[in-house]
Short mmCIF file of C-alpha atoms in Angstrom, two decimals:
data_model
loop_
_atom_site.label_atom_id
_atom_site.label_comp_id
_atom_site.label_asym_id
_atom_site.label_seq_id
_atom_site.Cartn_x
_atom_site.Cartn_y
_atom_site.Cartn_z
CA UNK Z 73 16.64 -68.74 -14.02
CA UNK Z 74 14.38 -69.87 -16.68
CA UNK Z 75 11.69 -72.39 -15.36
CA UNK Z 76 10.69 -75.36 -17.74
CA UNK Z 77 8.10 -77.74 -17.65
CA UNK Z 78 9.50 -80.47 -18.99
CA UNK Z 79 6.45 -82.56 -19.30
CA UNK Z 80 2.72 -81.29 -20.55
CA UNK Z 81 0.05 -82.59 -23.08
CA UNK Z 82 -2.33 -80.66 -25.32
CA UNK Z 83 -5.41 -83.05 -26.92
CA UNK Z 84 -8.55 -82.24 -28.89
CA UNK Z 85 -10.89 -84.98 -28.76
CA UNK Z 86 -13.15 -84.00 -31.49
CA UNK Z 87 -10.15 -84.38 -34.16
CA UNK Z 88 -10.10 -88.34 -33.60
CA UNK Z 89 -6.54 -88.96 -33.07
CA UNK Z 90 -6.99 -89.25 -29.47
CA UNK Z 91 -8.94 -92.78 -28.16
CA UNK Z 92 -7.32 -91.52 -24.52
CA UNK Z 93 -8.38 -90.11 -22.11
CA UNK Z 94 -11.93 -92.33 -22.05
CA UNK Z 95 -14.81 -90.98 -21.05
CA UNK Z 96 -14.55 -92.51 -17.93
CA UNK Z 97 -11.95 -90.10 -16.99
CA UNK Z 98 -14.27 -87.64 -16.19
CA UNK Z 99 -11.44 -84.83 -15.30
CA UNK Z 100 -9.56 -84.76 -18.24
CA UNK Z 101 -11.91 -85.89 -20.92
CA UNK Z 102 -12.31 -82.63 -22.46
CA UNK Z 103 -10.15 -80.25 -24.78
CA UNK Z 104 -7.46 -79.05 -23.17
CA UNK Z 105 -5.34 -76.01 -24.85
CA UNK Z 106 -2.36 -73.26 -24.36
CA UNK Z 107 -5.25 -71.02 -23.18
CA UNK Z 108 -6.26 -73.69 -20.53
CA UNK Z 109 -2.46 -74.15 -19.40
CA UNK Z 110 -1.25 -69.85 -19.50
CA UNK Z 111 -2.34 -68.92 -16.19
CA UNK Z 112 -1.03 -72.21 -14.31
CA UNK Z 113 2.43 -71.66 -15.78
CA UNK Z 114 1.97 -67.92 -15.29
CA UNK Z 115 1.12 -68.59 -11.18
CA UNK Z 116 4.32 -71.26 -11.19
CA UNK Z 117 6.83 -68.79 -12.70
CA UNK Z 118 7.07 -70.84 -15.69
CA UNK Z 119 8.08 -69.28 -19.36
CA UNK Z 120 8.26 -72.80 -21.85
CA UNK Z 121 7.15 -76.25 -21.44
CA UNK Z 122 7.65 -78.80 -23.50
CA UNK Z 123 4.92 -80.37 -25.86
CA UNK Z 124 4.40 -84.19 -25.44
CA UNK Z 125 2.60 -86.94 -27.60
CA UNK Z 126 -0.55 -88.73 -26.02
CA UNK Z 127 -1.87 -90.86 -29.11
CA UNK Z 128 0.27 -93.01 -30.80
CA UNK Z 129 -0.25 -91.63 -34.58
CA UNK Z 130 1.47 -89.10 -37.08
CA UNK Z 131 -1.95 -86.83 -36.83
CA UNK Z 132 -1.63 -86.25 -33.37
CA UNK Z 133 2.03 -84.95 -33.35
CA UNK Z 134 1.33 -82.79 -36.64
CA UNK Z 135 -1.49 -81.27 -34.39
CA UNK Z 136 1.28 -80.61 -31.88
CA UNK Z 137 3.59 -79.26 -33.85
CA UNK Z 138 0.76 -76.79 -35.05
CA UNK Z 139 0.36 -75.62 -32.06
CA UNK Z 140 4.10 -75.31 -31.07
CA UNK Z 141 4.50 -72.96 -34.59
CA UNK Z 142 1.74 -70.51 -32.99
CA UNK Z 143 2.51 -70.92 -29.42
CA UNK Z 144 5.53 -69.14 -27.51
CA UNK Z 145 5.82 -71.16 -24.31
CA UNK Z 146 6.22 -74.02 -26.07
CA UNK Z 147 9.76 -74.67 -26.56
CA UNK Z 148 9.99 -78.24 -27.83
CA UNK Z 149 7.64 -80.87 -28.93
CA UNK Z 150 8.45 -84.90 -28.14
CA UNK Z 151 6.05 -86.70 -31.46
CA UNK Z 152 5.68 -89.92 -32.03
CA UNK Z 153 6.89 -92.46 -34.84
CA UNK Z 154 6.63 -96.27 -35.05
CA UNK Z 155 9.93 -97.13 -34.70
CA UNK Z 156 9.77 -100.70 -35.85
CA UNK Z 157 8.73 -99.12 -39.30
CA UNK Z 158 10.50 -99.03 -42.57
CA UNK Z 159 9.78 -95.77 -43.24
CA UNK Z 160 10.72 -94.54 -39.54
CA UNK Z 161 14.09 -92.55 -40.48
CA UNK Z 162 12.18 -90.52 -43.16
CA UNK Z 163 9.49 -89.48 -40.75
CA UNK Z 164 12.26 -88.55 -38.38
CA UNK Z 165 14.07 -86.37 -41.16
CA UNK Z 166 10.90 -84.91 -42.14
CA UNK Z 167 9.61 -84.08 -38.79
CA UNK Z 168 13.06 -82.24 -38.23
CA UNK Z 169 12.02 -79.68 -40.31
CA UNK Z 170 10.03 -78.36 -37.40
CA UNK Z 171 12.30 -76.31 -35.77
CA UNK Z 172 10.56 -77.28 -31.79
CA UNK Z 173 10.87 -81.22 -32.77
CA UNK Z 174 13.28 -82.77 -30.82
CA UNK Z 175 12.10 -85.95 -30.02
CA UNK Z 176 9.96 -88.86 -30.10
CA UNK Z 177 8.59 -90.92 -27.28
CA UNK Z 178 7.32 -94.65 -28.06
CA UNK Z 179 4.39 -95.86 -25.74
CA UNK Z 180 6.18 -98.51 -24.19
CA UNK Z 181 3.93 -98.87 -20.95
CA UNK Z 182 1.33 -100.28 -22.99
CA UNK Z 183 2.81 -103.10 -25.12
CA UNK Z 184 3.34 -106.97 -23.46
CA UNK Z 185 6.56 -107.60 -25.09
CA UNK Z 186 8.64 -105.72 -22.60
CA UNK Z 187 12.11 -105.81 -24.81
CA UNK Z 188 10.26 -104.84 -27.97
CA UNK Z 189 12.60 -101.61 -28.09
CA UNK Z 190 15.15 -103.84 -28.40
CA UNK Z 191 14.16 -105.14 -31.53
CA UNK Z 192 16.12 -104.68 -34.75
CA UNK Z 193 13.93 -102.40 -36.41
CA UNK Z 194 13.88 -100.27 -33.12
CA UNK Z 195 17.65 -99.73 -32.93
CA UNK Z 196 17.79 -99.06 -36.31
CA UNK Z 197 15.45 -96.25 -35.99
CA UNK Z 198 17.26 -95.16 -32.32
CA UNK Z 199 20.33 -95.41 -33.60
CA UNK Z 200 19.93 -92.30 -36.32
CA UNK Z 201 18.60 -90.01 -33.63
CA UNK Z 202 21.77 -88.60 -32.19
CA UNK Z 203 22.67 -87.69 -35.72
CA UNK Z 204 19.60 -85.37 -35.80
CA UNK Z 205 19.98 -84.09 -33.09
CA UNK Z 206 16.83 -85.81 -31.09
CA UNK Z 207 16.09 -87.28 -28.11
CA UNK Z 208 14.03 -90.34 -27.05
CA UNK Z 209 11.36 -90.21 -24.16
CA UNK Z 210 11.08 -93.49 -22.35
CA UNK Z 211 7.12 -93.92 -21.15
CA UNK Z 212 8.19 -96.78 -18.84
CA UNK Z 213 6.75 -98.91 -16.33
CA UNK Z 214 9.35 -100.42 -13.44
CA UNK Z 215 9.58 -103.85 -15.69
CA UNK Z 216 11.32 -102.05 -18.54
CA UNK Z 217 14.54 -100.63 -16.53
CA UNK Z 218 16.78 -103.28 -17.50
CA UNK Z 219 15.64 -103.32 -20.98
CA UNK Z 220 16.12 -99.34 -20.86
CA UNK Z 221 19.63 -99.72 -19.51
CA UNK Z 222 20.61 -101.83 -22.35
CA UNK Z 223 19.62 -99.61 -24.63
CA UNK Z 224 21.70 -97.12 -23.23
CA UNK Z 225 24.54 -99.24 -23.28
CA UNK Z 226 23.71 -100.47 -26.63
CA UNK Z 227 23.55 -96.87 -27.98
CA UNK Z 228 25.76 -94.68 -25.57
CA UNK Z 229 25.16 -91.04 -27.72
CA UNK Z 230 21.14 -91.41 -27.21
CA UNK Z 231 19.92 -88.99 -24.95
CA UNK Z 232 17.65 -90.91 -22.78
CA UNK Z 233 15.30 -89.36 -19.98
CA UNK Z 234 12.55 -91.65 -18.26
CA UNK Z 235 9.34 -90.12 -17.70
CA UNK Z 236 7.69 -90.02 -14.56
CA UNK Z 237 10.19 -92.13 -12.82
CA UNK Z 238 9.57 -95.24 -14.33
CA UNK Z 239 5.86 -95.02 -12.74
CA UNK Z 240 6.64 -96.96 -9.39
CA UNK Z 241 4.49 -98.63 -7.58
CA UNK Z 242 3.65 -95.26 -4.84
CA UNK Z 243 0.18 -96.44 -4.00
CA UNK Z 244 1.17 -99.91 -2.85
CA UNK Z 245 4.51 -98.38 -1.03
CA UNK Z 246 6.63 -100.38 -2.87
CA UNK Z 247 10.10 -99.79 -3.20
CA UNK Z 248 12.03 -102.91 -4.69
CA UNK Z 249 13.03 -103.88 -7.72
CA UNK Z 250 12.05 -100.46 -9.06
CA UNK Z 251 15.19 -98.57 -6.25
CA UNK Z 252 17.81 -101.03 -7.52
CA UNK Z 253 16.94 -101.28 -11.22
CA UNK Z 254 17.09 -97.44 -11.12
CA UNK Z 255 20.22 -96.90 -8.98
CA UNK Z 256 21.62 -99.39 -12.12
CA UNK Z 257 20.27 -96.89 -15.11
CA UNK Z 258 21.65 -94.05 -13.20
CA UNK Z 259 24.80 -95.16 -13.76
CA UNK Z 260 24.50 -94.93 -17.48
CA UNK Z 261 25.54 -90.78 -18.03
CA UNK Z 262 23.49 -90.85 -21.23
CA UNK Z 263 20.14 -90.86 -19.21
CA UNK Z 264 18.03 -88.03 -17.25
CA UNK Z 265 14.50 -88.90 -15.56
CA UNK Z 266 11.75 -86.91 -15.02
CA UNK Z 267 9.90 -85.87 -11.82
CA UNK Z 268 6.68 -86.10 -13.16
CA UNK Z 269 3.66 -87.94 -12.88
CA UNK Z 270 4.21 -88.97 -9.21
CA UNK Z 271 0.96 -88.07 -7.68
CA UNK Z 272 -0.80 -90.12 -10.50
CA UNK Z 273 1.25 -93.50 -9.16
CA UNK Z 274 0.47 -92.83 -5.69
CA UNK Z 275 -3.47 -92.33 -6.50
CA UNK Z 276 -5.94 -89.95 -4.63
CA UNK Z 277 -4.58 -90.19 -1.08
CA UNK Z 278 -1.23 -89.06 -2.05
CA UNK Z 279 1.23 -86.55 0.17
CA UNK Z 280 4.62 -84.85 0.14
CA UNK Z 281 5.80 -87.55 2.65
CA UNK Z 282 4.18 -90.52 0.90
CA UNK Z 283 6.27 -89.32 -2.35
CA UNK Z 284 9.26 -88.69 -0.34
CA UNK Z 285 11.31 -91.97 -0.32
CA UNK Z 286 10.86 -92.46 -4.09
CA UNK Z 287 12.20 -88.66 -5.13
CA UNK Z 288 15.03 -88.60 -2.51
CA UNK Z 289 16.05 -91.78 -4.44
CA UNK Z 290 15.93 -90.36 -7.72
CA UNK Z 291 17.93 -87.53 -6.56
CA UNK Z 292 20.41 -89.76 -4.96
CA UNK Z 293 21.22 -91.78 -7.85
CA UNK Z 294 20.49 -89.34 -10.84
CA UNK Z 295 21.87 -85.77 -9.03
CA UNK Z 296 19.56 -82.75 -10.21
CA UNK Z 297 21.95 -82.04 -13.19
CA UNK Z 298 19.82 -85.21 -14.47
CA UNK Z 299 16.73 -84.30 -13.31
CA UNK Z 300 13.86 -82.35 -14.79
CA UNK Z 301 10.26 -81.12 -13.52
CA UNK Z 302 7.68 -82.11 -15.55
CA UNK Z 303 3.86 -81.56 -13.99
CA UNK Z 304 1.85 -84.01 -16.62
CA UNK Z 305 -0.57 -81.63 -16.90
CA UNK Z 306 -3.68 -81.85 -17.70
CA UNK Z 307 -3.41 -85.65 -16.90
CA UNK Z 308 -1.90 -84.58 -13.07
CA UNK Z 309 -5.61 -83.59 -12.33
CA UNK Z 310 -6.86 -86.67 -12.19
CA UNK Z 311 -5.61 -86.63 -8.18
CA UNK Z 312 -3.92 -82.72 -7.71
CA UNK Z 313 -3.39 -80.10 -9.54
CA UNK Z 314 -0.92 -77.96 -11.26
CA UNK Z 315 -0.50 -75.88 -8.14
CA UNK Z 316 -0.94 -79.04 -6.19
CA UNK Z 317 2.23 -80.49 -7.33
CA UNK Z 318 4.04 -77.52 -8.48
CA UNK Z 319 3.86 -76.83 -4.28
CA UNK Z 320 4.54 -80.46 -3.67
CA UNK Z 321 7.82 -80.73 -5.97
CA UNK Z 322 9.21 -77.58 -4.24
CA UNK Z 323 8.52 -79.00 -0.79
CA UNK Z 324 10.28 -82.46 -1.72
CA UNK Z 325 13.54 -80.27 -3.09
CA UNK Z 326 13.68 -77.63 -0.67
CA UNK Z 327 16.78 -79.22 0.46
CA UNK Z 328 19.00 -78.90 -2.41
CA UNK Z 329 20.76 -76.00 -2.78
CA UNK Z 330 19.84 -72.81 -5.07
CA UNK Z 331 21.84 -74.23 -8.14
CA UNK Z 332 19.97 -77.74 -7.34
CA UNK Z 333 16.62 -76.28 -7.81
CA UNK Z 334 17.75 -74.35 -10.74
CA UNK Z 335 18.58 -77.87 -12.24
CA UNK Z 336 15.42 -79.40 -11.91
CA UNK Z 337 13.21 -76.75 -12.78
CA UNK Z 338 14.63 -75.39 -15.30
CA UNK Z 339 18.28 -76.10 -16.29
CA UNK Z 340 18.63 -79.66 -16.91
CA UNK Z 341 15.30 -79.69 -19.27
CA UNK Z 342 16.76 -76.82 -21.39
CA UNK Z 343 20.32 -78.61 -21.73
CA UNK Z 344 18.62 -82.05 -22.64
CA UNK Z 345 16.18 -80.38 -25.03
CA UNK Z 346 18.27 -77.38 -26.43
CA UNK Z 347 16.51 -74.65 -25.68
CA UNK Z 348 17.80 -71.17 -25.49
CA UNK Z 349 16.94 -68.90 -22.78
#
């Protein structure tokens, strides 16, 4: 079984292509490296991650990609292009010619237009991913899940996998409209989510039980042949760990059986992404 983390970061503050984390952020607002990240994947059992933008700007995913040329355990890297740009398709084309590029991952969350992926320019960019062979990261919030499931329907050979669940509201125990909306998505077969980034929506005070209701659900309506680990490292340790939630996603799938498991932690992320054992 090869265990993948589907979802990590790497940022260096000092280069200036990073305004996030703010300084405020006490935990993570430092460098954070392959060196930092070796011995938490080591402890897990873990052998490739893949590489995901923070900063929306071409310097920061060259500076991944950099680091995914030199670095063995990562596998793939998910950069970032404007996709309402011109010039989007050549980026993409170029880009390819990184052999661990296979994606790119819009910051959604943080724009007010909700549908602005729906946009002309957008699918025009979207559209010419399957083509090369990438895959498109949806950093979501629960008000985007309609929009996302258009899309899919829109473009049915886009590989699609939510991040971190769509980010549902964990703290407040909320459960509705973010359970129906995602029971909907499910149902389109070109889309995968990510357990990830779980313990950040349910804030400080967050357990195995609280988290419960909202991964059961994700199982129930994506299966673990659509699911993938991801532990959103280093920005998990703003309220666990690595170890923290690497313990806490094998408690909340202890259930499934042994070819379950394999799924999430491992199987599903290197069938999405294309990576070779």
């Amino acid at each position: 079984m090869m265990r993948i983390d589907a979802h990590q970061h790497y940022w260096s503050l000092g280069r200036g292509h990073n305004d996030w984390p703010p300084p405020e952020l006490s935990a993570i607002f430092r460098d954070f490296t392959p060196d930092d990240l070796r011995p938490l994947i080591e402890a897990a059992g873990i052998t490739k991650t893949i590489l995901v933008q923070a900063a929306p700007n071409a310097a920061e995913t060259a500076f991944l990609l950099d680091i995914a040329a030199r670095e063995e355990t990562v596998a793939a890297v998910v950069g970032w292009v404007d996709v309402w740009s011109a010039n989007a398709r050549d980026d993409l084309v170029r880009l390819k010619q990184h052999s661990k590029f296979r994606g790119i991952r819009p910051m959604l969350q943080g724009m007010a237009d909700t549908a602005c992926i729906l946009q002309p320019e957008a699918i025009r960019t979207l559209e010419a991913l399957p083509a090369l062979d990438l895959r498109f990261d949806a950093l979501i919030q629960p008000r985007h899940l309609p929009v996302i499931a258009a899309l899919a329907d829109r473009l049915p050979d886009l590989s699609i996998v939510v991040d971190h669940g769509a980010k549902p509201f964990i703290a407040s125990g909320i459960l509705e409209p973010w359970s129906a909306d995602m029971a909907a998505l499910a149902k389109r077969p070109n889309v995968c989510v990510k357990l990830s980034g779980l313990v950040t929506e349910a804030d400080a005070g967050w357990s195995v039980s609280g988290l419960k209701p909202y991964v059961l659900h994700l199982l129930d309506v994506f299966g673990p042949e659509r699911m993938m680990f991801g532990s959103d490292w280093p920005v998990v340790d703003l309220d666990a760990s690595y170890a923290g939630w690497w313990e806490a996603a094998n408690a909340l799938l202890s259930h499934l059986h042994e070819s379950g498991r394999e799924a999430v932690f491992g199987a599903t992320a290197a069938r999405f992404y294309s990576i070779d054992a």
